[in-house]
XYZ file of C-alpha atoms in Angstrom:
412
model
C -83.155 -71.943 -19.204
C -84.979 -70.389 -16.095
C -83.490 -70.324 -12.738
C -83.253 -72.978 -10.485
C -84.445 -72.861 -6.992
C -83.336 -75.543 -4.641
C -84.621 -75.810 -0.749
C -83.532 -77.488 1.835
C -85.624 -78.183 5.159
C -83.918 -78.250 8.464
C -83.024 -81.978 8.579
C -81.239 -82.133 5.300
C -79.160 -78.857 6.590
C -78.230 -80.583 9.993
C -77.099 -83.934 7.633
C -74.805 -81.886 5.623
C -73.086 -80.433 8.766
C -73.106 -83.686 10.264
C -69.922 -86.273 9.925
C -72.362 -89.143 8.242
C -73.529 -86.742 5.158
C -73.146 -88.488 2.114
C -77.046 -89.168 2.353
C -77.210 -85.622 2.165
C -75.551 -84.603 -0.514
C -76.891 -87.085 -2.844
C -80.235 -85.775 -1.863
C -78.909 -82.271 -2.852
C -77.468 -83.625 -6.067
C -80.612 -85.106 -6.791
C -82.725 -82.399 -6.056
C -80.752 -80.005 -8.375
C -80.558 -82.293 -11.467
C -84.728 -82.548 -10.966
C -84.832 -79.296 -11.166
C -82.285 -78.479 -14.095
C -84.484 -81.987 -16.089
C -88.170 -79.879 -14.891
C -86.408 -76.558 -16.327
C -85.132 -78.536 -19.490
C -88.754 -79.668 -20.110
C -90.164 -76.061 -19.658
C -87.861 -74.707 -22.397
C -88.540 -77.347 -24.492
C -92.643 -77.139 -24.060
C -92.288 -73.242 -24.002
C -94.923 -73.310 -21.328
C -94.610 -73.809 -17.452
C -96.997 -76.870 -15.879
C -100.305 -75.991 -16.452
C -100.286 -73.212 -18.002
C -102.333 -72.064 -21.438
C -99.854 -70.481 -23.683
C -99.791 -69.996 -27.489
C -96.139 -70.888 -27.740
C -96.670 -74.353 -26.374
C -95.265 -77.357 -28.619
C -96.115 -80.292 -26.754
C -98.006 -81.190 -23.280
C -96.512 -83.272 -20.550
C -97.059 -87.048 -20.246
C -96.199 -87.703 -16.735
C -92.275 -88.733 -15.797
C -90.078 -91.925 -15.255
C -87.553 -92.994 -12.693
C -83.340 -93.172 -13.791
C -81.032 -94.211 -12.105
C -77.737 -92.105 -12.560
C -74.450 -93.495 -10.600
C -72.516 -90.692 -9.058
C -69.053 -90.361 -7.173
C -71.234 -90.277 -3.770
C -73.326 -93.457 -4.496
C -76.377 -94.189 -7.011
C -79.379 -91.411 -7.038
C -82.797 -91.804 -8.711
C -84.020 -88.913 -11.075
C -87.391 -88.223 -12.139
C -87.364 -87.967 -15.848
C -90.208 -85.665 -17.483
C -92.048 -87.429 -20.458
C -93.642 -85.303 -23.485
C -96.436 -86.788 -25.068
C -95.636 -86.139 -28.979
C -91.903 -84.669 -28.898
C -89.678 -86.949 -27.165
C -88.002 -85.171 -24.075
C -84.079 -84.410 -24.746
C -82.152 -83.870 -21.615
C -77.777 -82.841 -21.455
C -77.873 -83.828 -17.920
C -76.897 -87.899 -18.502
C -75.009 -87.471 -21.336
C -72.582 -84.069 -19.961
C -72.793 -85.765 -16.472
C -71.868 -89.200 -16.936
C -69.872 -89.201 -19.863
C -66.510 -88.487 -18.122
C -67.685 -90.118 -15.273
C -68.293 -93.613 -17.134
C -64.808 -93.585 -18.582
C -62.982 -92.964 -15.365
C -65.367 -95.829 -13.872
C -64.365 -98.076 -17.238
C -61.069 -97.207 -16.912
C -60.733 -98.313 -12.877
C -63.050 -101.589 -13.988
C -60.522 -102.114 -16.603
C -57.704 -102.246 -14.056
C -59.332 -104.460 -11.532
C -60.645 -106.982 -14.310
C -57.352 -107.385 -15.559
C -55.323 -108.032 -12.309
C -53.060 -104.732 -12.054
C -55.061 -102.934 -10.004
C -54.171 -102.216 -6.389
C -56.692 -102.429 -3.417
C -57.018 -99.215 -3.258
C -58.435 -98.882 -6.619
C -60.513 -101.740 -5.964
C -62.242 -100.083 -2.573
C -62.708 -96.787 -5.019
C -64.739 -99.023 -7.459
C -66.838 -99.874 -4.661
C -67.276 -96.650 -3.177
C -68.094 -94.882 -6.803
C -70.509 -97.530 -7.839
C -71.601 -99.526 -5.123
C -71.193 -102.642 -7.228
C -68.222 -104.955 -8.883
C -67.647 -105.437 -12.736
C -67.360 -108.237 -14.594
C -65.103 -108.394 -17.959
C -68.646 -108.462 -20.232
C -69.819 -105.062 -18.367
C -66.791 -103.330 -18.801
C -66.637 -104.367 -22.144
C -70.066 -102.960 -22.826
C -69.071 -99.671 -21.133
C -65.611 -99.222 -22.874
C -67.400 -99.986 -26.486
C -69.972 -97.290 -25.865
C -67.284 -94.522 -24.748
C -65.068 -95.344 -27.373
C -67.336 -95.029 -30.138
C -68.535 -91.764 -28.622
C -64.957 -90.478 -28.019
C -63.851 -91.537 -31.937
C -66.720 -89.513 -33.519
C -65.619 -86.492 -31.412
C -62.051 -87.012 -32.402
C -62.095 -87.811 -35.965
C -65.559 -85.629 -36.485
C -65.409 -83.317 -39.877
C -64.170 -79.851 -39.555
C -66.817 -77.419 -41.286
C -66.135 -73.630 -41.403
C -63.060 -71.590 -40.914
C -60.435 -71.643 -38.086
C -58.260 -68.886 -38.616
C -56.370 -69.167 -35.324
C -54.927 -72.600 -33.580
C -53.047 -73.528 -30.401
C -51.447 -76.872 -30.557
C -49.589 -78.314 -27.220
C -49.068 -81.752 -25.817
C -48.410 -83.588 -22.455
C -47.539 -86.888 -20.915
C -49.261 -89.992 -19.374
C -47.963 -93.323 -18.440
C -49.227 -96.218 -19.945
C -48.762 -100.013 -19.471
C -47.584 -101.619 -22.722
C -45.973 -105.246 -23.643
C -45.046 -105.379 -19.911
C -43.396 -101.975 -19.439
C -44.568 -98.997 -18.440
C -43.839 -95.571 -20.863
C -45.049 -92.218 -21.275
C -47.024 -91.273 -24.451
C -47.619 -88.046 -25.788
C -50.917 -86.984 -25.890
C -51.460 -83.747 -28.688
C -54.214 -81.516 -28.092
C -55.406 -78.262 -30.350
C -57.442 -75.988 -29.650
C -59.261 -73.838 -32.404
C -60.973 -70.366 -32.902
C -63.707 -70.435 -35.307
C -64.975 -67.713 -37.683
C -67.485 -66.812 -35.049
C -65.117 -66.062 -32.757
C -65.821 -69.270 -30.159
C -63.223 -71.507 -29.347
C -63.431 -75.595 -29.626
C -61.403 -78.540 -28.850
C -60.525 -79.745 -32.252
C -58.952 -82.962 -31.557
C -56.145 -85.113 -29.760
C -54.119 -88.037 -30.759
C -51.867 -90.168 -28.599
C -48.132 -90.975 -29.489
C -45.145 -92.507 -28.748
C -43.328 -89.645 -28.610
C -42.874 -85.748 -29.999
C -41.145 -85.739 -32.834
C -41.058 -83.807 -36.225
C -43.081 -87.392 -37.339
C -45.440 -87.093 -35.062
C -46.428 -83.594 -35.066
C -46.758 -83.610 -39.222
C -48.740 -86.750 -38.895
C -51.209 -84.916 -35.943
C -51.434 -81.762 -38.244
C -51.768 -83.489 -41.601
C -54.870 -85.541 -40.087
C -56.008 -82.058 -38.862
C -55.798 -81.219 -42.789
C -57.358 -84.090 -44.041
C -60.658 -83.564 -41.507
C -60.926 -80.527 -43.474
C -59.292 -77.472 -41.379
C -59.400 -74.692 -43.430
C -58.737 -70.946 -43.303
C -56.168 -70.819 -41.388
C -54.124 -67.462 -40.295
C -51.749 -68.213 -37.248
C -50.634 -71.287 -35.180
C -49.529 -70.704 -31.541
C -47.342 -73.069 -29.247
C -44.251 -73.572 -27.438
C -40.995 -73.913 -29.215
C -40.816 -77.416 -29.810
C -38.652 -78.199 -32.923
C -41.541 -81.060 -34.140
C -44.151 -78.456 -33.938
C -41.962 -75.721 -36.099
C -41.438 -78.453 -38.713
C -44.761 -79.743 -38.872
C -46.229 -76.236 -39.484
C -43.357 -75.241 -41.977
C -44.298 -78.889 -43.928
C -48.254 -79.229 -43.805
C -49.242 -75.668 -43.540
C -46.469 -73.270 -45.058
C -48.218 -70.316 -45.910
C -49.531 -70.018 -42.358
C -46.977 -68.196 -39.473
C -46.066 -69.598 -36.016
C -46.360 -67.360 -32.775
C -44.301 -68.546 -30.188
C -45.494 -68.853 -26.925
C -44.583 -65.669 -25.033
C -45.589 -67.108 -21.730
C -42.821 -69.989 -22.497
C -40.706 -67.364 -24.259
C -40.447 -65.236 -21.161
C -39.566 -68.523 -18.713
C -36.971 -69.471 -21.014
C -34.858 -66.036 -20.947
C -35.648 -65.697 -17.080
C -34.494 -69.207 -16.918
C -31.178 -68.448 -18.358
C -30.697 -65.244 -15.907
C -28.828 -64.810 -12.942
C -31.142 -65.111 -10.253
C -30.910 -61.796 -9.050
C -31.875 -60.445 -12.634
C -34.639 -62.515 -13.233
C -37.134 -60.238 -11.357
C -36.047 -57.308 -13.278
C -35.703 -58.801 -16.520
C -39.304 -60.267 -16.467
C -40.849 -56.877 -15.318
C -38.764 -55.492 -18.879
C -40.147 -57.980 -20.848
C -44.153 -57.440 -19.581
C -43.530 -54.110 -20.995
C -42.164 -55.291 -24.030
C -45.377 -57.553 -24.673
C -47.521 -55.331 -24.084
C -46.184 -52.675 -26.583
C -48.833 -51.376 -29.048
C -46.622 -51.631 -32.030
C -43.594 -53.847 -33.500
C -41.794 -51.036 -33.567
C -41.767 -50.067 -29.997
C -41.698 -53.697 -28.678
C -38.249 -53.692 -30.989
C -37.115 -50.601 -29.359
C -38.147 -51.999 -26.067
C -35.785 -55.298 -26.965
C -32.774 -53.444 -27.861
C -33.106 -51.762 -24.477
C -33.897 -54.650 -22.575
C -30.556 -56.212 -24.325
C -28.251 -53.260 -23.786
C -29.024 -53.163 -20.247
C -28.133 -56.876 -19.488
C -26.188 -57.899 -21.940
C -23.111 -57.925 -19.681
C -25.116 -59.823 -16.511
C -27.046 -62.350 -18.392
C -25.449 -62.965 -21.891
C -27.121 -66.207 -22.753
C -30.373 -64.866 -21.855
C -29.814 -62.056 -23.937
C -29.059 -64.005 -26.954
C -32.314 -66.085 -26.811
C -34.319 -63.080 -26.634
C -32.897 -61.662 -29.773
C -32.909 -64.934 -31.331
C -36.513 -65.778 -30.665
C -38.092 -62.356 -30.675
C -39.754 -61.820 -33.956
C -41.556 -65.239 -33.727
C -42.658 -64.195 -30.362
C -44.230 -61.131 -32.066
C -46.155 -62.508 -35.013
C -49.191 -61.427 -33.073
C -48.586 -57.903 -33.764
C -49.800 -58.415 -37.294
C -53.337 -58.977 -35.465
C -55.781 -56.065 -34.356
C -54.382 -54.791 -31.232
C -58.167 -56.183 -29.471
C -57.080 -59.716 -30.482
C -53.760 -60.045 -29.595
C -53.964 -61.309 -25.711
C -56.114 -64.140 -26.924
C -53.506 -65.800 -29.308
C -50.193 -64.690 -27.763
C -49.736 -67.762 -25.369
C -50.729 -71.209 -25.275
C -51.737 -70.562 -21.709
C -55.703 -72.072 -22.363
C -54.351 -75.076 -23.834
C -51.921 -75.702 -20.584
C -54.988 -74.924 -17.954
C -56.789 -77.612 -20.222
C -53.505 -80.205 -20.036
C -53.584 -79.371 -15.594
C -57.355 -80.341 -15.892
C -56.426 -83.630 -17.801
C -53.482 -84.423 -14.981
C -55.986 -83.860 -12.228
C -58.690 -86.153 -13.969
C -56.379 -88.869 -14.405
C -54.572 -88.897 -10.906
C -56.917 -91.216 -9.582
C -56.028 -93.813 -12.502
C -52.512 -93.366 -12.186
C -50.841 -95.537 -14.817
C -53.213 -96.515 -17.641
C -53.732 -100.440 -17.939
C -53.301 -99.372 -22.108
C -53.514 -96.624 -24.765
C -57.294 -96.899 -25.397
C -58.365 -96.672 -21.999
C -56.334 -93.428 -21.917
C -58.065 -92.222 -25.204
C -61.447 -93.095 -23.644
C -60.772 -91.557 -20.546
C -58.974 -88.255 -21.516
C -61.206 -88.104 -24.750
C -64.395 -88.401 -22.386
C -62.940 -85.764 -20.472
C -62.074 -83.353 -23.697
C -65.938 -84.281 -25.198
C -66.962 -82.797 -21.911
C -64.805 -79.423 -21.623
C -65.809 -78.917 -25.118
C -69.555 -78.622 -24.296
C -68.577 -75.834 -21.799
C -65.855 -74.082 -24.123
C -67.942 -73.642 -26.635
C -70.627 -72.088 -24.717
C -68.336 -69.226 -23.626
C -68.443 -65.841 -25.120
C -66.958 -65.543 -28.596
C -63.495 -63.768 -28.664
C -64.512 -61.752 -31.635
C -67.696 -61.659 -33.897
C -68.237 -62.731 -37.401
C -68.201 -59.446 -38.413
C -64.844 -58.699 -36.920
C -63.291 -61.940 -38.608
C -64.910 -60.709 -42.080
C -63.177 -57.211 -41.651
C -59.783 -58.594 -40.686
C -60.007 -61.468 -43.432
C -60.271 -58.445 -46.247
C -57.938 -56.196 -44.361
C -53.920 -56.010 -44.566
C -53.791 -58.377 -41.838
C -53.682 -61.300 -43.701
C -51.121 -60.207 -46.027
C -49.167 -59.591 -43.367
C -49.222 -62.762 -41.859
C -48.684 -64.499 -44.909
C -45.271 -62.249 -45.469
C -44.286 -63.620 -42.118
C -44.914 -67.100 -43.031
C -42.772 -66.611 -45.842
C -40.088 -64.930 -43.867
C -39.959 -67.786 -41.155
C -40.126 -70.440 -43.921
C -36.817 -68.387 -45.346
C -34.983 -68.490 -41.812
C -35.959 -72.126 -41.670
C -34.108 -73.232 -44.858
C -31.141 -71.202 -44.321
């Protein structure tokens, strides 16, 4: 897309600096989004307005106005029209989807009578209007269809790497407030791009629910898997062993690090963390094993529980050493999915307690759908050529061997 230039006159700048600056921000947002719409039009037509170009694909045919509801009020945008090929824009979908989900969830709370006065006030601030049951129903129906389509989409191609995790949200259910487990999976495809592959809501985290979650991924077509990264939840380990027995588990090094230091006396924690960091950064598994032995020898007498934890969990935290060195840092922790969980918590804070499970799926699913667009657009971790080299190298055999060893340990 071409560069966007937004200019403000002196009066608009003064409005932004004044106490009553909502109108100024609405105008700034309107100008910004209109500039994006014009840039999208130019990119699709392959020509600027009035430009003669052999590459031009169509001609402009005026504009139309369309309202967009935002958190600072309604704004009216000028949407380009094309003569033969319809103009397509991502502005309304990307901006409105999670916004609409938030509004729908809050509106549902108001209609069902469980909202506080604060929620009602926020609704009017966001939308400048009240919502009837029928209007809420229509918005909810449209959103849940889009979210379910995203959540249950067929998985094509290969996804060599997965990261899974869960977080919790409070939901009203049968006149009680309960915590629901919200499971998420990140995948890295054979072209090196990460994607949010899916999510599910369960009553808890257990062997049964994690097995169900991974089975659904398999039924959707997940293939080409080489390694799965997660924390050490027993349910996840059991599910990987049952659903993908040929795939090794990588224990999240960050969580493992915290487990070890948490079992250490406080005065030794900083020193142990520094030593562990050196161990994680070793170039070879042999060097890492040597460093582990050194740490255990140095701290066994003063942090026995922590050193037992390190010794018992070391091998599963070092599965990543079978990968090429340049890829290890991307898959040795589940930090990227933890950051996503924090974003979900932040976005849900305005709701607090979801009125029902569907509301949770609708809002958090819309946020994930929006977030996935940004994730896919990021630079690839590796190239298709790198993947082909890795798939045809000894890496795959080493990973399968590690999976076999992990299966034997679980069976012992």
